Short mmCIF file of C-alpha atoms in Angstrom, two decimals:
data_model
loop_
_atom_site.label_atom_id
_atom_site.label_comp_id
_atom_site.label_asym_id
_atom_site.label_seq_id
_atom_site.Cartn_x
_atom_site.Cartn_y
_atom_site.Cartn_z
CA MET A 100 -78.51 -4.84 -49.73
CA SER A 101 -76.98 -1.40 -48.60
CA ILE A 102 -78.95 0.34 -45.81
CA ASP A 103 -78.81 3.94 -44.93
CA PHE A 104 -79.07 3.54 -41.24
CA GLU A 105 -79.74 7.23 -40.25
CA ALA A 106 -82.49 7.71 -42.85
CA TRP A 107 -84.27 4.94 -41.06
CA LEU A 108 -83.74 5.99 -37.86
CA ALA A 109 -85.05 9.56 -39.01
CA GLN A 110 -88.62 7.08 -39.95
CA PRO A 111 -90.50 7.75 -37.02
CA GLY A 112 -92.60 4.68 -37.79
CA ASN A 113 -90.36 2.20 -37.85
CA PHE A 114 -89.87 -0.70 -35.24
CA ARG A 115 -86.03 -0.49 -33.22
CA CYS A 116 -84.79 -3.89 -32.77
CA HIS A 117 -82.24 -4.61 -29.92
CA LEU A 118 -79.78 -7.10 -29.95
CA VAL A 119 -78.24 -7.68 -27.03
CA GLU A 120 -75.19 -10.19 -26.70
CA VAL A 121 -73.86 -10.19 -23.12
CA ASP A 122 -71.02 -12.58 -22.37
CA TYR A 123 -70.95 -14.31 -18.79
CA LEU A 124 -68.37 -16.89 -17.13
CA ASP A 125 -69.82 -20.52 -16.48
CA ALA A 126 -67.78 -22.32 -14.14
CA GLY A 127 -64.76 -20.41 -15.55
CA THR A 128 -66.07 -21.09 -19.55
CA LEU A 129 -66.81 -17.72 -21.21
CA LYS A 130 -70.05 -18.24 -22.59
CA THR A 131 -72.57 -15.63 -24.40
CA LEU A 132 -76.32 -14.75 -24.02
CA TYR A 133 -78.08 -13.82 -27.28
CA LEU A 134 -81.33 -11.63 -26.14
CA SER A 135 -83.81 -9.41 -28.40
CA ASN A 136 -86.51 -7.49 -28.23
CA ALA A 137 -88.15 -9.11 -30.85
CA PRO A 138 -88.03 -12.45 -32.26
CA PHE A 139 -85.01 -12.67 -34.41
CA GLN A 140 -82.45 -15.67 -36.20
CA THR A 141 -78.75 -14.82 -37.91
CA VAL A 142 -78.58 -15.89 -41.08
CA GLY A 143 -75.51 -17.89 -42.81
CA THR A 144 -73.62 -15.25 -43.54
CA ASP A 145 -73.86 -13.37 -40.11
CA SER A 146 -71.67 -13.80 -37.27
CA PRO A 147 -72.62 -15.77 -34.94
CA ALA A 148 -74.50 -17.53 -38.04
CA HIS A 149 -77.68 -19.39 -37.98
CA THR A 150 -78.26 -18.29 -34.07
CA PRO A 151 -81.38 -17.12 -32.16
CA TYR A 152 -81.67 -14.21 -30.33
CA ASN A 153 -83.86 -14.87 -27.53
CA ASP A 154 -87.12 -12.50 -27.58
CA VAL A 155 -86.64 -11.55 -23.72
CA ILE A 156 -85.69 -8.05 -23.45
CA VAL A 157 -88.51 -6.18 -21.53
CA ASP A 158 -88.70 -2.24 -21.49
CA GLU A 159 -87.11 -0.14 -23.05
CA ILE A 160 -82.87 -0.44 -23.07
CA LYS A 161 -82.29 3.73 -22.62
CA LEU A 162 -78.60 5.55 -22.91
CA GLY A 163 -77.23 8.61 -23.58
CA GLN A 164 -74.91 11.24 -22.15
CA ARG A 165 -75.02 14.50 -19.99
CA MET A 166 -72.59 17.25 -20.07
CA ASP A 167 -71.37 19.05 -16.89
CA SER A 168 -73.36 22.11 -15.44
CA VAL A 169 -70.41 23.75 -16.50
CA PHE A 170 -69.82 22.24 -19.71
CA TYR A 171 -66.17 21.06 -18.40
CA GLY A 172 -64.60 17.27 -17.63
CA HIS A 173 -66.33 14.56 -17.75
CA SER A 174 -69.95 13.83 -19.10
CA THR A 175 -72.22 11.68 -17.09
CA THR A 176 -73.55 8.81 -18.75
CA ILE A 177 -77.42 8.25 -18.57
CA ARG A 178 -78.65 3.97 -18.58
CA SER A 179 -81.01 1.71 -17.56
CA ALA A 180 -80.47 -1.73 -16.54
CA ILE A 181 -81.54 -4.13 -18.90
CA LYS A 182 -84.24 -6.48 -17.79
CA ILE A 183 -84.46 -9.78 -18.62
CA LEU A 184 -87.67 -12.33 -18.87
CA ALA A 185 -87.33 -15.59 -17.12
CA THR A 186 -88.50 -18.32 -19.81
CA GLU A 187 -87.57 -21.98 -20.68
CA PHE A 188 -84.89 -21.06 -23.20
CA ILE A 189 -82.82 -18.90 -20.34
CA PRO A 190 -81.20 -21.17 -17.83
CA ASP A 191 -80.60 -20.16 -14.16
CA LEU A 192 -78.91 -16.43 -14.45
CA LEU A 193 -77.87 -16.05 -11.23
CA SER A 194 -75.63 -19.42 -10.85
CA PHE A 195 -73.09 -17.63 -13.41
CA ASP A 196 -70.57 -14.71 -13.37
CA PHE A 197 -71.44 -11.49 -15.41
CA ALA A 198 -69.09 -9.11 -13.57
CA GLY A 199 -66.93 -7.02 -16.11
CA GLN A 200 -68.16 -8.96 -19.15
CA GLN A 201 -69.18 -6.98 -22.15
CA ALA A 202 -72.65 -6.56 -23.18
CA ARG A 203 -72.76 -5.65 -26.59
CA ILE A 204 -76.15 -3.64 -27.98
CA TYR A 205 -76.88 -3.82 -31.51
CA MET A 206 -79.57 -1.59 -33.09
CA GLY A 207 -81.80 -2.26 -36.61
CA ASP A 208 -84.77 -3.84 -38.31
CA PRO A 209 -85.79 -7.25 -37.58
CA ASP A 210 -86.15 -8.11 -41.37
CA TRP A 211 -82.84 -7.03 -41.82
CA PRO A 212 -79.71 -9.58 -41.59
CA LYS A 213 -77.36 -8.72 -38.46
CA ALA A 214 -74.44 -7.60 -40.48
CA ASP A 215 -76.83 -4.59 -41.30
CA PHE A 216 -77.75 -3.83 -37.36
CA LYS A 217 -75.46 -0.96 -36.21
CA GLN A 218 -73.34 -1.30 -32.80
CA THR A 219 -74.63 1.21 -30.86
CA ASN A 220 -72.74 0.40 -27.65
CA LEU A 221 -70.53 -1.42 -25.68
CA TRP A 222 -71.20 -1.99 -22.18
CA TYR A 223 -69.63 -3.90 -19.17
CA CYS A 224 -71.76 -5.97 -16.61
CA GLU A 225 -72.01 -4.99 -13.41
CA ASP A 226 -73.67 -7.46 -12.07
CA ILE A 227 -76.84 -9.92 -12.49
CA GLU A 228 -79.70 -9.68 -9.89
CA PRO A 229 -82.83 -11.58 -9.48
CA ASP A 230 -86.26 -9.39 -10.45
CA GLY A 231 -89.07 -10.80 -9.19
CA PHE A 232 -89.08 -14.38 -11.10
CA ASN A 233 -86.59 -12.20 -13.87
CA TYR A 234 -83.77 -10.78 -13.76
CA LEU A 235 -82.15 -7.73 -13.87
CA LEU A 236 -78.60 -7.12 -15.24
CA ARG A 237 -76.83 -3.78 -14.05
CA ILE A 238 -74.26 -2.48 -16.35
CA LEU A 239 -71.65 0.02 -16.50
CA ASP A 240 -70.52 2.12 -19.46
CA ALA A 241 -67.35 1.56 -21.23
CA THR A 242 -65.29 4.10 -19.07
CA HIS A 243 -65.05 1.47 -16.73
CA PRO A 244 -61.74 0.41 -16.90
CA ILE A 245 -60.87 4.04 -15.92
CA GLU A 246 -62.17 3.68 -12.53
CA VAL A 247 -58.72 2.28 -10.83
CA PRO A 248 -55.87 4.16 -9.31
CA VAL A 249 -53.18 5.34 -11.17
CA CYS A 250 -50.49 4.52 -8.50
CA ASN A 251 -49.33 0.85 -7.96
CA LYS A 252 -48.47 -0.15 -4.14
CA TYR A 253 -45.47 -0.96 -2.77
CA THR A 254 -45.50 -4.80 -1.52
CA SER A 255 -42.68 -4.39 0.37
CA GLY A 256 -39.94 -2.54 2.60
CA ILE A 257 -40.81 0.45 4.77
CA ALA A 258 -43.26 1.89 1.95
CA GLU A 259 -45.25 -1.26 1.89
CA GLY A 260 -48.69 -0.49 1.45
CA LYS A 261 -48.28 3.06 -0.08
CA SER A 262 -48.90 4.16 -3.66
CA ILE A 263 -45.87 4.41 -5.34
CA PRO A 264 -45.86 8.58 -6.57
CA ARG A 265 -46.09 9.30 -10.28
CA VAL A 266 -44.92 12.66 -11.71
CA PHE A 267 -46.70 13.94 -15.05
CA GLY A 268 -45.39 16.92 -16.73
CA THR A 269 -43.82 19.56 -14.16
CA VAL A 270 -44.49 19.72 -10.55
CA PHE A 271 -43.64 22.00 -7.83
CA ASN A 272 -42.44 21.37 -4.33
CA VAL A 273 -44.12 17.41 -4.07
CA GLU A 274 -42.98 15.25 -1.29
CA PRO A 275 -41.21 12.09 -2.28
CA VAL A 276 -41.71 8.49 -0.41
CA LEU A 277 -38.97 7.48 1.65
CA ILE A 278 -38.42 4.03 0.60
CA ASN A 279 -35.30 2.81 2.41
CA GLU A 280 -33.75 4.06 5.76
CA LEU A 281 -30.06 3.55 5.07
CA GLY A 282 -27.35 5.93 4.80
CA ASP A 283 -29.13 8.92 4.05
CA GLY A 284 -31.94 7.08 2.90
CA THR A 285 -33.51 6.50 -0.54
CA TYR A 286 -36.53 8.74 -2.04
CA GLN A 287 -39.03 7.72 -4.73
CA ILE A 288 -40.72 10.35 -6.58
CA ASN A 289 -41.47 9.19 -9.99
CA ASP A 290 -42.20 5.43 -10.99
CA GLY A 291 -40.62 5.51 -14.40
CA PRO A 292 -37.97 7.75 -15.82
CA LEU A 293 -37.62 11.66 -15.25
CA ASP A 294 -35.94 14.12 -17.28
CA SER A 295 -34.65 16.21 -13.88
CA ILE A 296 -34.94 16.21 -10.11
CA THR A 297 -34.82 19.25 -7.81
CA VAL A 298 -33.96 18.85 -4.39
CA ARG A 299 -34.81 21.08 -1.06
CA ASP A 300 -34.47 20.66 2.43
CA GLY A 301 -36.32 22.97 4.88
CA GLY A 302 -36.77 24.82 1.77
CA LEU A 303 -33.07 24.96 0.88
CA LEU A 304 -31.82 23.58 -2.35
CA VAL A 305 -29.62 20.25 -1.65
CA SER A 306 -27.48 18.18 -3.88
CA VAL A 307 -28.34 14.36 -4.51
CA SER A 308 -27.19 11.33 -6.21
CA GLU A 309 -30.04 10.65 -8.48
CA ASP A 310 -31.22 8.11 -10.57
CA LEU A 311 -33.88 9.07 -13.26
CA THR A 312 -34.59 6.54 -14.94
CA ALA A 313 -35.90 4.66 -11.56
CA GLY A 314 -37.64 7.95 -10.08
CA THR A 315 -35.40 7.84 -7.18
CA PHE A 316 -32.67 10.03 -5.36
CA VAL A 317 -30.23 9.68 -2.26
CA PRO A 318 -29.32 13.17 -0.41
CA ASN A 319 -25.68 13.48 -0.28
CA SER A 320 -25.96 14.62 3.48
CA THR A 321 -28.51 13.60 6.63
CA PRO A 322 -31.75 15.71 6.10
CA GLN A 323 -32.40 18.31 8.77
CA GLY A 324 -35.78 19.22 7.52
CA ARG A 325 -38.27 18.28 5.40
CA ILE A 326 -37.78 17.04 1.81
CA THR A 327 -39.45 18.60 -1.30
CA CYS A 328 -38.77 18.07 -4.82
CA ASP A 329 -39.09 19.64 -8.14
CA ALA A 330 -39.52 16.98 -11.19
CA VAL A 331 -39.56 17.02 -14.60
CA GLN A 332 -41.30 14.27 -16.74
CA ALA A 333 -42.15 13.93 -20.47
CA ASP A 334 -45.61 14.17 -20.57
CA SER A 335 -47.06 17.26 -20.21
CA THR A 336 -50.12 17.96 -22.47
CA CYS A 337 -53.87 17.34 -21.92
CA ALA A 338 -53.38 14.56 -25.09
CA GLU A 339 -49.91 13.02 -23.29
CA ILE A 340 -51.97 12.87 -19.97
CA VAL A 341 -54.63 11.05 -21.36
CA THR A 342 -53.33 9.12 -23.85
CA ILE A 343 -51.39 7.45 -21.13
CA MET A 344 -54.38 6.81 -18.70
CA LEU A 345 -56.25 4.86 -21.70
CA ASN A 346 -53.66 3.07 -22.88
CA GLU A 347 -52.92 1.50 -19.40
CA SER A 348 -56.81 0.91 -19.46
CA GLY A 349 -57.08 -0.57 -23.00
CA LEU A 350 -58.95 2.40 -24.46
CA THR A 351 -58.22 4.30 -27.23
CA ALA A 352 -59.04 8.39 -28.66
CA ARG A 353 -61.49 9.19 -31.80
CA ASP A 354 -59.19 9.85 -33.99
CA GLY A 355 -58.12 13.30 -34.56
CA THR A 356 -59.92 14.62 -31.29
CA PHE A 357 -57.11 16.05 -29.78
CA SER A 358 -56.40 18.25 -33.39
CA SER A 359 -58.26 21.27 -31.34
CA VAL A 360 -57.25 20.60 -27.83
CA PRO A 361 -54.60 23.58 -26.62
CA GLY A 362 -50.94 22.10 -25.67
CA TYR A 363 -50.98 23.93 -22.43
CA ALA A 364 -47.86 22.81 -20.25
CA MET A 365 -49.57 20.77 -17.29
CA GLY A 366 -48.22 18.92 -14.02
CA ALA A 367 -49.64 16.54 -11.91
CA TYR A 368 -48.05 14.47 -9.05
CA ILE A 369 -50.09 11.55 -7.97
CA SER A 370 -49.40 9.36 -4.40
CA ASN A 371 -52.49 8.28 -3.25
CA ASN A 372 -56.05 6.18 -5.10
CA LYS A 373 -56.49 9.43 -7.21
CA THR A 374 -58.31 7.39 -10.59
CA ARG A 375 -57.54 7.33 -13.50
CA ARG A 376 -60.35 9.14 -14.67
CA ASN A 377 -59.60 11.51 -11.89
CA LEU A 378 -57.09 12.32 -13.54
CA ILE A 379 -58.29 12.49 -16.81
CA ASP A 380 -61.03 14.86 -15.88
CA GLU A 381 -58.64 17.18 -14.31
CA ALA A 382 -56.42 17.19 -17.75
CA CYS A 383 -59.73 18.16 -19.67
CA ILE A 384 -60.76 20.79 -17.15
CA SER A 385 -56.90 22.27 -17.20
CA ALA A 386 -57.74 22.76 -21.26
CA GLY A 387 -61.02 23.98 -21.17
CA PHE A 388 -62.80 20.62 -22.54
CA ALA A 389 -64.93 18.09 -21.84
CA TRP A 390 -65.00 14.30 -22.43
CA GLY A 391 -67.03 11.08 -23.19
CA VAL A 392 -67.35 7.76 -25.04
CA ASP A 393 -68.79 7.39 -28.02
CA SER A 394 -70.78 4.58 -29.30
CA ASN A 395 -67.69 3.19 -30.25
CA ASN A 396 -66.07 3.06 -26.98
CA ALA A 397 -63.40 5.70 -28.07
CA PHE A 398 -62.33 8.53 -26.38
CA LYS A 399 -63.64 11.80 -27.20
CA THR A 400 -62.75 15.69 -26.49
CA ILE A 401 -66.01 18.08 -26.52
CA ALA A 402 -65.32 21.86 -26.83
CA TYR A 403 -67.72 24.10 -25.27
CA THR A 404 -67.02 27.67 -27.20
CA ALA A 405 -69.38 30.26 -28.62
CA LEU A 406 -71.64 29.44 -31.26
CA SER A 407 -70.62 29.67 -34.36
CA GLY A 408 -73.76 30.04 -36.12
CA VAL A 409 -73.40 27.24 -38.38
CA GLY A 410 -75.60 24.09 -37.17
CA VAL A 411 -74.22 20.31 -37.80
CA ALA A 412 -77.67 19.24 -38.24
CA LEU A 413 -81.18 20.56 -37.89
CA LEU A 414 -83.51 21.18 -35.48
CA THR A 415 -87.12 21.99 -36.03
CA ASP A 416 -90.52 22.71 -34.42
CA ASP A 417 -91.91 19.50 -36.17
CA ASP A 418 -89.72 17.06 -34.77
CA ILE A 419 -90.40 18.40 -31.23
CA ASP A 420 -93.21 16.90 -29.24
CA PRO A 421 -94.59 20.98 -28.03
CA ASP A 422 -96.06 19.51 -24.90
CA THR A 423 -92.78 18.65 -23.98
CA PHE A 424 -90.37 21.75 -24.77
CA LYS A 425 -89.41 23.63 -21.87
CA THR A 426 -87.15 26.20 -20.08
CA LYS A 427 -85.18 23.89 -18.01
CA ARG A 428 -82.98 26.21 -16.63
CA ARG A 429 -80.94 29.13 -16.95
CA LEU A 430 -77.07 29.88 -16.40
CA LEU A 431 -75.82 33.09 -15.30
CA PRO A 432 -73.02 34.81 -16.12
CA ALA A 433 -69.67 35.39 -13.88
CA PRO A 434 -68.26 38.84 -12.78
CA ARG A 435 -64.97 36.94 -12.35
CA VAL A 436 -63.03 33.29 -13.82
CA ASN A 437 -60.32 32.32 -11.01
CA VAL A 438 -58.09 29.91 -12.96
CA HIS A 439 -55.73 28.65 -10.17
CA TYR A 440 -52.77 27.08 -11.54
CA GLN A 441 -49.03 26.31 -10.31
CA ARG A 442 -49.85 24.24 -7.86
CA ASN A 443 -47.83 23.97 -4.57
CA TYR A 444 -48.23 19.99 -3.78
CA THR A 445 -46.68 20.73 -0.33
CA VAL A 446 -47.75 23.59 1.72
CA GLN A 447 -44.85 24.97 4.01
CA PRO A 448 -46.18 28.07 6.69
CA ASP A 449 -43.59 27.15 8.47
CA GLY A 450 -40.75 25.03 9.17
CA LEU A 451 -38.35 26.36 6.82
CA PHE A 452 -34.78 27.36 7.67
CA GLY A 453 -34.03 30.72 8.68
CA SER A 454 -32.09 31.70 5.49
CA VAL A 455 -34.95 30.88 3.13
CA SER A 456 -35.41 33.74 1.47
CA ALA A 457 -38.89 36.36 2.06
CA VAL A 458 -39.78 35.58 -1.73
CA ASN A 459 -39.49 31.43 -1.38
CA ARG A 460 -41.14 31.82 2.27
CA ASP A 461 -44.45 33.69 0.20
CA LEU A 462 -44.56 31.00 -2.42
CA PHE A 463 -44.35 27.91 -0.72
CA SER A 464 -47.18 29.19 1.93
CA LYS A 465 -49.36 29.20 -0.76
CA GLN A 466 -51.34 26.53 -2.44
CA TRP A 467 -51.87 27.89 -5.66
CA SER A 468 -51.00 31.18 -8.24
CA VAL A 469 -54.41 32.46 -9.56
CA SER A 470 -54.88 34.21 -12.59
CA ILE A 471 -58.14 36.72 -13.03
CA ALA A 472 -60.30 37.75 -15.57
CA THR A 473 -62.76 40.19 -15.10
CA ASN A 474 -65.98 40.74 -17.26
CA THR A 475 -66.30 44.14 -16.15
CA ASP A 476 -70.17 44.97 -16.93
CA ILE A 477 -70.86 41.73 -15.02
CA VAL A 478 -68.60 43.15 -11.80
CA THR A 479 -70.94 46.72 -12.14
CA ASN A 480 -74.13 45.38 -12.53
CA HIS A 481 -74.43 42.40 -10.99
CA PRO A 482 -71.61 42.12 -8.60
CA ASP A 483 -73.25 38.54 -6.55
CA TYR A 484 -73.58 36.37 -9.43
CA PRO A 485 -71.36 33.84 -8.40
CA GLU A 486 -67.18 33.35 -9.90
CA ILE A 487 -66.39 30.48 -11.38
CA ASN A 488 -63.15 28.61 -9.97
CA ALA A 489 -61.44 26.13 -11.84
CA TYR A 490 -58.11 24.86 -10.09
CA THR A 491 -55.75 22.89 -12.91
CA LEU A 492 -52.42 21.04 -13.94
CA LEU A 493 -51.57 24.46 -15.73
CA VAL A 494 -47.93 25.35 -14.33
CA ASN A 495 -47.63 28.23 -16.78
CA LYS A 496 -48.83 32.09 -16.29
CA ALA A 497 -49.44 33.05 -20.10
CA ASP A 498 -52.01 29.71 -20.06
CA ALA A 499 -53.45 30.34 -17.25
CA ASP A 500 -54.52 33.55 -18.31
CA ASN A 501 -54.97 32.70 -21.66
CA GLU A 502 -57.90 30.12 -20.26
CA ALA A 503 -59.21 32.51 -17.82
CA ALA A 504 -59.68 35.18 -20.68
CA ASN A 505 -61.67 32.49 -22.87
CA ARG A 506 -63.85 31.33 -19.81
CA ALA A 507 -65.18 34.49 -19.11
CA ALA A 508 -65.94 35.55 -22.75
CA LEU A 509 -67.92 32.42 -22.95
CA ASN A 510 -69.76 33.94 -19.77
CA THR A 511 -70.80 37.25 -20.52
CA LYS A 512 -74.44 36.58 -20.62
CA ILE A 513 -77.59 34.84 -19.39
CA ARG A 514 -77.67 31.54 -20.91
CA LEU A 515 -80.86 29.13 -21.47
CA VAL A 516 -81.04 25.60 -21.30
CA TYR A 517 -83.97 24.10 -23.46
CA SER A 518 -85.46 20.61 -22.62
CA MET A 519 -87.75 18.83 -25.63
CA SER A 520 -88.81 15.25 -26.47
CA ALA A 521 -87.32 15.27 -30.25
CA PHE A 522 -87.83 12.81 -32.85
CA GLY A 523 -85.46 11.05 -35.78
CA ARG A 524 -82.56 12.23 -36.10
CA ALA A 525 -82.31 13.52 -32.92
CA ILE A 526 -81.72 10.01 -31.32
CA GLY A 527 -78.01 10.39 -32.88
CA PHE A 528 -77.42 13.88 -32.24
CA GLU A 529 -73.81 13.97 -30.16
CA LEU A 530 -72.63 15.97 -27.02
CA GLY A 531 -71.54 18.96 -28.17
CA ASP A 532 -73.36 19.44 -31.53
CA GLU A 533 -73.91 22.64 -32.82
CA LEU A 534 -77.71 22.52 -33.87
CA ASP A 535 -79.13 24.91 -36.59
CA SER A 536 -82.32 25.54 -34.51
CA SER A 537 -83.32 28.82 -36.72
CA PHE A 538 -86.77 26.65 -37.10
CA VAL A 539 -87.61 26.59 -33.51
CA SER A 540 -89.78 29.57 -33.59
CA VAL A 541 -89.22 29.93 -29.74
CA MET A 542 -85.46 30.08 -30.07
CA GLY A 543 -83.96 30.91 -33.75
CA GLY A 544 -80.07 30.72 -34.75
CA THR A 545 -77.64 27.95 -33.01
CA CYS A 546 -77.55 25.97 -30.05
CA VAL A 547 -75.27 23.68 -28.55
CA VAL A 548 -76.26 20.08 -27.43
CA VAL A 549 -75.62 19.16 -23.19
CA ALA A 550 -77.62 16.11 -23.10
CA ASN A 551 -79.29 13.67 -24.58
CA GLN A 552 -81.25 10.24 -23.70
CA PRO A 553 -82.02 8.46 -26.82
CA ILE A 554 -85.10 5.79 -26.38
CA PRO A 555 -85.04 4.78 -29.69
CA ALA A 556 -87.72 2.30 -29.10
CA LEU A 557 -90.21 4.84 -29.20
CA GLY A 558 -88.33 6.63 -32.05
CA LEU A 559 -87.41 9.60 -30.00
CA ALA A 560 -84.57 11.50 -27.42
CA VAL A 561 -85.32 13.77 -24.70
CA LEU A 562 -82.87 16.08 -25.60
CA GLU A 563 -80.99 19.17 -23.40
CA VAL A 564 -79.58 22.52 -25.76
CA MET A 565 -78.26 25.67 -24.55
CA GLN A 566 -77.82 28.80 -26.13
#
């Protein structure tokens, strides 16, 4: 039987059955709980075959995503815990280890074979807790694997316990880690290969013996001041930096998701406990994009751009519960957009040698260069409106100028964000989707989805859109 899942989802009277497969460790052995919110058993052609799913899930499973208030960087996952009814068919779950294990969620009609259900989410278990006589399974979204530090730690030597630094792209005036005091010292700037290293002592260039493969160098004379470096590493764009973080986390990107992301040159130096999520966030913010993870656990970029006037889906008055429709907030235009770029990782207001030029003293003493784009009408009429400040990984003025101009153009007028409960296909709207809202009497035109919290059991989604 061929199932049109989207058409079935759009019918508000259909019962939405959730099948939840939760992995756990029982004395080190991986096992799976098969749970549902309705009586269900797989057929012989399903995987797993002839398996009952215990009807023990209580309350609706809520899930969804929300873009940041300025529409750049990571999206926030909206989710509920899974409430499990204790019955004679459910073992004592508190004796098992659920932390970090998968929770796979499928949705469909209880009369379908499991093969026709759609996997809507793959989550990770955080922990299971008692809930009276029942259980509460707390869950994490698919970005859980990126909540780890970018850097490894030194396990021996004088730098033991410190982060092994990492370089991405082109970085300016970073402070390396001294890993060996013998002779004139051995310094490390990257946990891996580099294309080039430029070293300064007290602000003046010095010669070194470099090992670009290891990301280390040895000064050719005893340092007299503070050692800092410029360095170049091959992975310099948003797509390249994010892809490395995803690969190290066992995650993948949706096909083509980087096709519209600009290839701005970037630079990042990490020598602390910054997480992979933080670095991904910085790279996407620098490129002017938001990001999230789709229902297949694939990383996706989300463009915040001017409305094109063409919607990918239709939103009408008939789809909306009129009692829930409201204007949630307004976003003020910005008189100025300040894009901070070319970060100086080691600010040196003093301690420079006397022969350092005045130009370099100024360069080494400030943390950022700044590109400014101005909305003249807003400066004139509303000078007290808040400015936008973006702190980026960008290294080139031209890229920063372009990004400042883009953001200024998107912030020339007041934008309204509307909230509502919408039925049917609204459950499947994704962040960043431009909707045709010409048949919504209060709105007209098109709008962009900035938050969506589907509640499939009720056949609706709590939706936020912006015009």
